[in-house]
Structure formats: structure tokens, C-alpha cells
Short mmCIF file of C-alpha atoms in Angstrom, two decimals:
data_model
loop_
_atom_site.label_atom_id
_atom_site.label_comp_id
_atom_site.label_asym_id
_atom_site.label_seq_id
_atom_site.Cartn_x
_atom_site.Cartn_y
_atom_site.Cartn_z
CA MET A 11 10.38 4.64 10.89
CA SER A 12 7.98 2.55 9.85
CA SER A 13 5.21 3.49 7.13
CA GLY A 14 2.30 2.36 9.43
CA ASP A 15 -1.16 2.53 8.38
CA ALA A 16 -0.86 3.26 4.03
CA GLY A 17 -3.67 6.24 5.14
CA THR A 18 -4.60 8.14 1.96
CA THR A 19 -1.27 6.44 -0.01
CA GLY A 20 -3.01 3.79 0.28
CA ALA A 21 -3.32 0.35 -1.91
CA GLY A 22 -6.42 2.17 -3.60
CA TYR A 23 -5.08 4.38 -5.24
CA GLY A 24 -2.98 5.11 -8.07
CA ASP A 25 0.82 6.11 -8.34
CA GLY A 26 0.28 10.19 -8.50
CA THR A 27 -2.11 10.29 -6.17
CA ARG A 28 0.95 8.11 -3.83
CA ALA A 29 3.47 10.01 -4.65
CA VAL A 30 2.19 13.80 -4.06
CA ARG A 31 1.02 12.52 -0.45
CA ALA A 32 3.69 10.02 0.24
CA GLY A 33 4.70 11.04 3.48
CA LEU A 34 3.08 14.09 4.72
CA PRO A 35 2.15 14.13 8.26
CA GLU A 36 -1.04 15.61 9.35
CA PRO A 37 -2.71 19.40 8.03
CA VAL A 38 -2.02 22.03 10.81
CA LYS A 39 -3.21 25.08 10.65
CA HIS A 40 -0.49 27.43 9.15
CA GLU A 41 2.08 25.46 8.63
CA PRO A 42 3.36 23.99 4.93
CA THR A 43 2.16 20.58 3.94
CA LEU A 44 5.96 19.87 3.79
CA PRO A 45 7.65 21.29 6.01
CA GLY A 46 11.41 22.40 5.57
CA PRO A 47 14.15 20.97 6.45
CA VAL A 48 15.41 20.41 10.47
CA PHE A 49 18.82 21.55 10.45
CA ALA A 50 19.46 20.61 13.90
CA ALA A 51 22.97 18.20 15.29
CA HIS A 52 20.67 18.49 18.58
CA PHE A 53 18.09 18.03 20.41
CA HIS A 54 16.61 19.99 23.66
CA LEU A 55 16.73 17.11 26.48
CA PRO A 56 15.77 17.30 29.68
CA GLY A 57 15.40 14.69 31.88
CA GLU A 58 15.11 10.18 30.83
CA PRO A 59 16.58 10.71 26.91
CA THR A 60 12.87 8.81 25.51
CA GLY A 61 11.59 10.22 22.34
CA PRO A 62 12.24 10.45 18.96
CA TYR A 63 15.00 13.11 18.08
CA ALA A 64 17.72 13.00 20.65
CA TYR A 65 21.30 13.50 19.03
CA GLY A 66 21.02 14.29 14.71
CA ARG A 67 23.42 11.37 14.23
CA ASP A 68 20.26 8.54 14.99
CA GLU A 69 17.17 10.21 14.05
CA ASN A 70 16.01 14.03 12.17
CA PRO A 71 12.16 14.79 11.30
CA THR A 72 12.92 15.56 7.57
CA TRP A 73 14.29 12.19 6.88
CA SER A 74 10.93 11.00 9.00
CA LEU A 75 8.95 12.17 6.60
CA LEU A 76 11.43 10.88 4.14
CA GLU A 77 11.41 7.34 5.23
CA ARG A 78 7.99 7.20 5.69
CA ALA A 79 7.16 8.48 1.83
CA ILE A 80 9.49 5.96 0.61
CA GLY A 81 7.72 3.31 2.00
CA GLU A 82 5.26 4.46 1.90
CA LEU A 83 5.77 3.39 -2.28
CA GLU A 84 8.20 0.45 -2.25
CA ALA A 85 4.42 -1.34 -0.03
CA PRO A 86 1.31 0.94 -0.62
CA ALA A 87 -0.74 -2.14 0.73
CA ALA A 88 2.06 -2.82 3.88
CA ASP A 89 2.39 -2.06 7.25
CA GLY A 90 5.02 -2.00 9.54
CA VAL A 91 7.66 -1.72 6.29
CA GLU A 92 10.83 -0.01 8.18
CA THR A 93 12.76 2.64 5.16
CA LEU A 94 16.29 4.03 6.86
CA ALA A 95 17.65 7.05 4.61
CA PHE A 96 21.26 6.75 4.07
CA ALA A 97 23.62 9.40 2.64
CA SER A 98 23.91 7.50 -0.63
CA GLY A 99 22.70 4.13 -2.68
CA MET A 100 26.67 2.86 -1.25
CA ALA A 101 26.06 3.39 2.41
CA ALA A 102 22.93 1.68 2.54
CA ILE A 103 24.16 -1.31 0.04
CA SER A 104 26.98 -1.22 2.53
CA ALA A 105 24.75 -0.56 5.81
CA VAL A 106 22.87 -4.37 4.23
CA LEU A 107 26.11 -6.41 3.57
CA PHE A 108 28.49 -5.56 6.71
CA SER A 109 24.80 -5.85 8.72
CA GLN A 110 24.15 -8.84 7.19
CA LEU A 111 27.02 -11.34 7.50
CA ARG A 112 29.49 -12.15 9.19
CA ALA A 113 33.51 -14.64 9.37
CA GLY A 114 32.76 -17.30 7.86
CA ASP A 115 29.25 -16.17 6.30
CA THR A 116 28.48 -16.34 2.43
CA VAL A 117 27.34 -14.37 0.06
CA VAL A 118 26.36 -14.12 -3.78
CA LEU A 119 26.69 -11.14 -5.89
CA PRO A 120 26.07 -10.33 -9.62
CA GLU A 121 28.82 -10.71 -11.50
CA ASP A 122 26.83 -8.39 -13.81
CA GLY A 123 26.74 -5.70 -11.41
CA TYR A 124 27.52 -1.57 -10.22
CA GLN A 125 30.83 -1.53 -10.59
CA VAL A 126 31.72 -0.60 -6.83
CA LEU A 127 30.60 -4.01 -6.41
CA PRO A 128 34.20 -5.20 -7.29
CA LEU A 129 35.52 -2.95 -4.37
CA VAL A 130 32.23 -4.80 -2.54
CA ARG A 131 33.79 -8.32 -2.84
CA GLU A 132 37.77 -7.02 -1.85
CA GLN A 133 36.21 -5.46 1.67
CA LEU A 134 33.69 -8.30 2.34
CA THR A 135 36.73 -10.67 1.37
CA ALA A 136 39.79 -9.14 3.39
CA TYR A 137 36.49 -9.42 6.69
CA GLY A 138 36.82 -13.39 6.28
CA ILE A 139 33.67 -13.91 4.46
CA GLU A 140 33.27 -15.74 0.97
CA VAL A 141 32.20 -14.29 -2.01
CA ARG A 142 30.50 -16.06 -4.89
CA THR A 143 29.37 -14.40 -8.25
CA ALA A 144 27.31 -15.52 -11.22
CA PRO A 145 25.73 -13.29 -14.13
CA THR A 146 22.01 -12.17 -13.98
CA ALA A 147 20.88 -13.61 -16.86
CA GLY A 148 18.94 -16.89 -16.42
CA ASP A 149 18.85 -16.65 -13.28
CA ALA A 150 22.59 -18.00 -12.86
CA GLN A 151 22.91 -16.87 -9.10
CA LEU A 152 21.60 -19.87 -8.86
CA GLY A 153 23.71 -22.35 -9.73
CA VAL A 154 26.42 -20.62 -6.59
CA LEU A 155 23.82 -20.01 -3.83
CA ASP A 156 24.28 -23.42 -1.66
CA GLY A 157 24.70 -21.91 1.97
CA ALA A 158 24.36 -18.34 1.31
CA ARG A 159 23.09 -16.46 3.93
CA LEU A 160 22.53 -12.73 1.46
CA LEU A 161 21.89 -13.48 -2.03
CA TRP A 162 22.47 -10.13 -3.29
CA ILE A 163 20.37 -9.20 -7.05
CA GLU A 164 19.86 -6.58 -8.75
CA THR A 165 17.55 -6.75 -11.78
CA PRO A 166 17.78 -4.86 -14.07
CA SER A 167 21.21 -5.55 -13.88
CA ASN A 168 23.28 -2.04 -14.83
CA PRO A 169 24.58 -1.53 -17.17
CA GLY A 170 23.88 -4.90 -19.43
CA LEU A 171 19.88 -4.43 -18.66
CA ASP A 172 19.34 -8.16 -17.82
CA VAL A 173 17.01 -9.35 -15.55
CA CYS A 174 15.93 -12.40 -13.32
CA ASP A 175 13.16 -13.67 -11.52
CA VAL A 176 13.00 -11.48 -8.24
CA ARG A 177 9.88 -14.77 -6.85
CA ARG A 178 11.89 -17.66 -7.97
CA LEU A 179 15.48 -16.49 -6.86
CA VAL A 180 13.19 -15.73 -3.02
CA GLU A 181 11.44 -19.12 -3.04
CA VAL A 182 15.02 -20.82 -3.62
CA ALA A 183 17.06 -18.80 -1.20
CA HIS A 184 14.48 -19.09 1.95
CA ALA A 185 13.68 -22.15 1.03
CA GLN A 186 17.73 -22.53 2.70
CA GLY A 187 17.02 -19.87 5.03
CA THR A 188 18.94 -16.99 2.82
CA LEU A 189 18.20 -13.48 2.43
CA VAL A 190 17.81 -12.19 -0.06
CA ALA A 191 18.16 -8.80 -1.56
CA VAL A 192 17.46 -6.68 -3.93
CA ASP A 193 18.60 -3.15 -5.59
CA ASN A 194 16.06 -1.64 -7.24
CA THR A 195 17.68 1.76 -8.34
CA LEU A 196 16.81 1.34 -11.94
CA ALA A 197 13.09 0.26 -11.70
CA THR A 198 12.29 3.41 -9.09
CA PRO A 199 9.83 1.21 -6.92
CA LEU A 200 7.27 2.43 -9.33
CA GLY A 201 8.76 -0.16 -12.17
CA GLN A 202 9.08 -2.44 -9.50
CA ARG A 203 8.10 -3.42 -5.53
CA PRO A 204 10.64 -5.91 -4.50
CA LEU A 205 8.73 -6.32 -0.95
CA GLU A 206 6.34 -7.43 -3.42
CA LEU A 207 7.68 -9.95 -4.88
CA GLY A 208 8.90 -11.72 -1.74
CA ALA A 209 12.49 -10.21 -0.89
CA ASP A 210 13.85 -8.77 2.52
CA PHE A 211 15.00 -5.05 2.04
CA SER A 212 14.53 -3.29 -1.41
CA VAL A 213 18.17 -1.36 -1.64
CA ALA A 214 18.27 2.00 -4.42
CA SER A 215 20.46 4.63 -4.76
CA GLY A 216 18.01 8.39 -4.97
CA THR A 217 20.47 9.83 -6.05
CA LYS A 218 19.39 8.54 -10.11
CA MET A 219 15.45 8.26 -11.14
CA LEU A 220 14.01 8.29 -7.52
CA THR A 221 14.79 12.20 -7.39
CA GLY A 222 15.43 12.58 -10.91
CA HIS A 223 16.91 15.94 -10.68
CA GLY A 224 20.81 15.49 -10.78
CA ASP A 225 21.73 17.47 -7.45
CA LEU A 226 21.56 15.34 -4.30
CA LEU A 227 23.22 11.66 -3.43
CA LEU A 228 20.53 9.51 -1.42
CA GLY A 229 20.08 5.46 -0.48
CA TYR A 230 17.78 3.46 1.05
CA VAL A 231 17.06 0.47 2.61
CA ALA A 232 13.49 -1.23 3.34
CA SER A 233 12.05 -4.20 4.76
CA ARG A 234 9.30 -5.00 6.65
CA ASN A 235 11.84 -6.82 8.96
CA ALA A 236 11.92 -5.17 12.29
CA GLY A 237 14.32 -7.44 13.30
CA LEU A 238 16.96 -7.25 10.22
CA MET A 239 16.62 -3.34 9.86
CA THR A 240 17.43 -3.23 13.48
CA SER A 241 21.14 -4.43 12.48
CA VAL A 242 20.84 -2.28 10.16
CA ARG A 243 19.82 1.09 11.71
CA ARG A 244 22.47 0.02 14.04
CA TRP A 245 25.35 0.46 11.27
CA ARG A 246 23.97 3.18 9.84
CA LYS A 247 24.85 4.65 13.51
CA ILE A 248 28.22 3.67 14.35
CA VAL A 249 29.41 4.07 10.52
CA GLY A 250 27.93 7.80 10.09
CA ALA A 251 26.12 7.30 6.37
CA ILE A 252 23.57 9.84 7.38
CA PRO A 253 21.79 12.00 4.82
CA GLY A 254 22.04 15.89 5.27
CA PRO A 255 18.94 17.53 5.93
CA MET A 256 18.38 19.49 2.97
CA GLU A 257 19.13 16.51 0.95
CA ALA A 258 16.08 14.88 2.61
CA TRP A 259 14.24 17.34 1.77
CA LEU A 260 15.14 17.68 -1.65
CA ALA A 261 14.20 14.04 -2.48
CA HIS A 262 10.60 14.33 -0.40
CA ARG A 263 9.90 17.21 -2.24
CA SER A 264 11.16 15.43 -5.49
CA LEU A 265 8.75 12.25 -5.04
CA ALA A 266 6.46 14.22 -6.27
CA THR A 267 6.65 14.33 -9.83
CA LEU A 268 8.34 10.58 -9.69
CA PRO A 269 4.99 9.46 -11.50
CA LEU A 270 5.49 12.13 -14.48
CA ARG A 271 9.10 12.01 -14.45
CA ALA A 272 8.47 7.78 -15.06
CA GLU A 273 6.00 7.67 -17.44
CA ARG A 274 7.72 10.80 -19.87
CA GLN A 275 11.18 8.51 -19.22
CA THR A 276 10.09 6.06 -20.04
CA ALA A 277 8.16 6.27 -23.13
CA ASN A 278 10.85 7.80 -23.76
CA ALA A 279 13.47 5.46 -23.95
CA LEU A 280 11.26 2.64 -24.87
CA ALA A 281 11.21 5.61 -28.15
CA VAL A 282 15.29 5.56 -29.28
CA ALA A 283 15.12 1.36 -28.37
CA GLU A 284 12.76 1.82 -31.42
CA ALA A 285 15.01 4.61 -33.61
CA LEU A 286 18.17 2.12 -32.46
CA ARG A 287 17.08 -1.01 -33.89
CA ILE A 288 16.68 -0.35 -36.97
CA ARG A 289 20.27 1.41 -37.54
CA PRO A 290 23.42 -1.44 -38.21
CA GLU A 291 25.99 0.17 -36.74
CA VAL A 292 24.27 -0.43 -33.30
CA THR A 293 24.37 -4.22 -31.85
CA GLY A 294 23.73 -5.48 -28.52
CA LEU A 295 20.51 -2.67 -27.85
CA ARG A 296 19.15 -3.56 -25.06
CA TYR A 297 15.99 -2.61 -23.42
CA PRO A 298 13.43 -4.13 -21.54
CA GLY A 299 9.84 -2.84 -22.91
CA LEU A 300 11.41 -3.72 -25.84
CA PRO A 301 9.54 -7.18 -26.93
CA ASP A 302 12.60 -8.86 -27.76
CA ASP A 303 14.99 -7.94 -25.80
CA PRO A 304 16.06 -11.11 -24.04
CA SER A 305 14.98 -9.99 -20.74
CA HIS A 306 11.23 -8.84 -21.14
CA LYS A 307 9.28 -11.87 -21.06
CA ILE A 308 10.76 -12.02 -17.28
CA ALA A 309 10.19 -8.00 -16.81
CA ALA A 310 7.38 -7.67 -18.51
CA GLN A 311 5.94 -10.61 -14.74
CA GLN A 312 7.51 -8.42 -12.29
CA MET A 313 8.39 -4.31 -12.94
CA ARG A 314 5.56 -2.08 -13.66
CA ARG A 315 7.61 0.11 -15.93
CA PHE A 316 10.66 -0.54 -17.71
CA GLY A 317 13.79 2.41 -16.69
CA CYS A 318 14.48 5.22 -18.59
CA VAL A 319 18.88 3.46 -19.41
CA VAL A 320 19.15 2.23 -23.05
CA SER A 321 22.18 -0.11 -23.39
CA PHE A 322 24.26 -0.22 -27.32
CA VAL A 323 27.55 -0.50 -29.08
CA LEU A 324 28.89 0.82 -31.50
CA PRO A 325 31.19 -0.58 -33.74
CA THR A 326 34.71 1.42 -31.88
CA ARG A 327 35.65 3.64 -28.95
CA ALA A 328 36.11 6.18 -31.69
CA ARG A 329 33.01 6.29 -32.83
CA ALA A 330 31.18 5.67 -29.70
CA GLU A 331 33.51 9.14 -28.93
CA ARG A 332 32.84 10.83 -31.93
CA PHE A 333 29.00 9.68 -30.89
CA LEU A 334 28.87 10.94 -27.50
CA ASP A 335 31.06 14.63 -29.09
CA ALA A 336 27.65 15.54 -31.29
CA LEU A 337 24.98 14.83 -29.07
CA ARG A 338 23.66 18.50 -28.58
CA LEU A 339 20.67 17.47 -26.01
CA VAL A 340 22.24 14.38 -24.59
CA ASP A 341 25.29 15.02 -21.89
CA ASP A 342 27.80 13.44 -21.31
CA ALA A 343 27.87 12.35 -17.62
CA THR A 344 27.90 9.72 -15.80
CA SER A 345 24.66 8.06 -13.10
CA PHE A 346 21.51 8.02 -14.67
CA GLY A 347 17.59 8.81 -14.45
CA GLY A 348 17.43 12.54 -14.37
CA VAL A 349 15.08 14.56 -16.10
CA ARG A 350 18.36 15.88 -18.61
CA SER A 351 19.10 12.98 -20.77
CA THR A 352 22.61 11.78 -20.10
CA ALA A 353 25.07 9.19 -21.91
CA GLU A 354 28.42 7.95 -21.49
CA ARG A 355 31.26 5.19 -22.64
CA ARG A 356 31.09 2.94 -19.82
CA GLY A 357 33.83 1.65 -20.71
CA ARG A 358 35.86 4.98 -19.87
CA TRP A 359 35.97 4.37 -16.08
CA GLY A 360 37.56 0.45 -16.28
CA GLY A 361 35.02 -1.20 -13.70
CA ASP A 362 33.03 -3.20 -16.27
CA ALA A 363 33.02 -6.26 -18.92
CA VAL A 364 31.55 -4.15 -21.87
CA PRO A 365 32.76 -3.66 -24.92
CA GLU A 366 34.56 -0.76 -25.77
CA GLY A 367 31.86 1.20 -28.22
CA PHE A 368 29.48 0.24 -25.21
CA ILE A 369 27.54 3.61 -24.90
CA ARG A 370 24.39 3.90 -21.68
CA LEU A 371 22.28 6.25 -22.18
CA SER A 372 19.92 7.77 -19.78
CA VAL A 373 16.74 8.84 -21.71
CA GLY A 374 15.26 12.15 -20.21
CA ALA A 375 11.95 13.91 -20.30
CA GLU A 376 12.96 16.23 -23.10
CA ASP A 377 10.32 15.62 -26.42
CA PRO A 378 10.10 12.54 -27.79
CA GLU A 379 11.18 13.76 -31.37
CA ASP A 380 13.52 15.55 -30.02
CA LEU A 381 15.85 13.14 -29.04
CA VAL A 382 15.24 10.33 -31.56
CA ALA A 383 16.35 13.22 -33.93
CA ASP A 384 19.32 14.12 -32.03
CA VAL A 385 20.32 10.84 -30.87
CA LEU A 386 19.80 9.33 -35.63
CA ARG A 387 22.27 13.14 -36.10
CA ALA A 388 24.67 11.92 -34.04
CA LEU A 389 24.79 9.02 -35.14
CA ASN A 390 25.22 9.88 -38.60
CA GLU A 391 27.64 12.78 -37.72
CA SER A 392 29.88 10.03 -35.57
CA ALA A 393 30.27 8.20 -38.87
CA HIS A 394 33.07 10.13 -40.68
#
């Protein structure tokens, strides 16, 4: 569904105003502000099959409101932004890749991106698509871009938190006819707006900070190009990678608090990063919001908030595991972006090129003094 006229949630309003009103229908007396989820496999459809809702795999009123809401956050000043919701972030990623690429095409992926991308690479290669990779940092993907059909950017990268210059990559890519998709999961639309930076697609997992409560799986694709979205929509129909109505409704409800959560969590992440930077056992500390972080200069030019993820390395696997065991306010869990802080040793999955002691810490909405104290205490206890 197109976001169309941004109306009361347009560019003239702040993030909080946009978020609490995004995607809401026109008020109707005695009806709820945000209608409840519509559970329907089919809809009444006498006569010719016209109108927006016919079968539950194609459209659903609950998705429509959520899709409009996300579109209003992704590009507040733009008309004609189309957003499609998916069952997960990987469903959204797959929809763009497999709807836009054909045998003989070339795609450029980040070498240091999300852990499942190597599996995607295997499948793309099996379909006769050439896959090239390069690191995110230093805009290195430009070095392997020649002749590509699609450039896939992940910035900040997960879990290493490197950043590339989206505007620069888009300019070079478009000059040679290459499409650009940006995985915006870590930043969210409140931290970075890829469509405003020139990208053809903004793609994200709504499982993470967008919804922020760790209770649903969701993904989405947004674009201003109706032609491109027609093929993405067709792919969703073919594979049936659709969200449940309850998940879509929960996601829409959660969007209202995104500015509050993002402000608190990014401030907390900076506080934790600043506390970690003076610890001698901590190396490889990364957070784009730190002024001396290698990514800070570029991040500050294209991001409005720097996210809630901090990464760092402890000397050994054993030390990292003792640190995680000693934490009281931080759960040992995968994923990121939730209101409850989580951390994990990423090496346990085996898919990331990181040291054994590499920690990805997702900073939640707890009181910053409590979080910092818990992290520092766990570091002290884990030393023995």
C-alpha cells in the first residue's frame, strides 16, 4: 500500500508526532483509533474480483495500515512510497534479491553483513547469479561494482558496525545502471532514511528495534519505484512470505513508542561505550556514536541516531563467557534492538568472521547508571 499523502504525519512534524500517528485511519465514531487485527483467509467477493481485499495471501487491512505507517517513517516528505510487510527480515531480503536478479546477473553483497547472507550467496550462485563481496568499510564495494545489476548495502554492518557512504555508493551505482538496496535494520527509519539518501530499496527486519519488544518476527521493503515494487509484491504472492495479522498489529502498536525507545537506547549505548573505552581488557570497541570511532565521520553525515548496538572484544572465549554469565541486567540472547538489554558471544554461531571473544551488546532502555554498573561489575568479576 502506498503511503500516499503524508497528511498529518508529514515532514513538518517531529519523529514523535509522526510515530504515534503513522498509518492511522480516519477517525470513525465509536471505532478504535487503531483497529484490531483482521483475521481472514478470504473476504466476501461477489461478482467481479475488484477492490483491495480478496484473499489473505495477497492483502490484509491490518498489513495495509502497518505498511502505510512504515512508509510515513521511511520517507515523511515523499508521496508514492510503497511498503510491503513480510513474515521476517530474511523474507524481505530474499524478496528483493530473488525478484530483481536473474541467471547471468551480478550482485554485490557486503562481506561483513548479516550472518545468513552466506547462505543466500549459495542459493544465488546455484541459480546462476554471480555474487561478489567486499567489506563495508571504506566503500570497498565500489571496487567490485562494475556491471552489477544490484548493490546490497548493510550500514551499519552487523555485527562489526562499519559504515559506508550511502550517497556516494548510490551515485556511482546509478551512473552505471545498478540498483541499490540498503539493509536499514540496525538504524531504523529514525536513525537513517535510505530512500532519502537515494537508494532504490530500504529493507529491514522489524523484529529488532523497529518494534523493540522481542515478541514478533517481521520484515519490510520500501521503495519509491512502483515498477520495482510490483515484482517484489509478485514474489511475496508466489512464496507466501506474509506476516500474520496479529504480528502486523503488534508491530503497528509498537511504532508509537519507537522515538522514546530509540532516544533512550541510543543514549544508553553511548554511555556504555564510553564506559568500555577506558577498560584495558576491552579491545576493538565499536560504536558509531563515539567521536573517535572509525565510522563516526560518515555516520554523522547520514545518520540521525547511531543505534543501540555496541561491539567489543574480550581477550579469550572463556573471558567472554564468564563476562556474559556475570551480567545481571543483560540477557544472554541473540538478536538486538529490544527494550531489555541482551548480549552474546557472536563466535558461538560460527558464521561471523570475528574473534572468539567478540561480544555484541544490544543496549536496552534500563536506567543508564544501572546498565553501566552492571557491565563494569561483570568485567571485574570475569577477570578471575
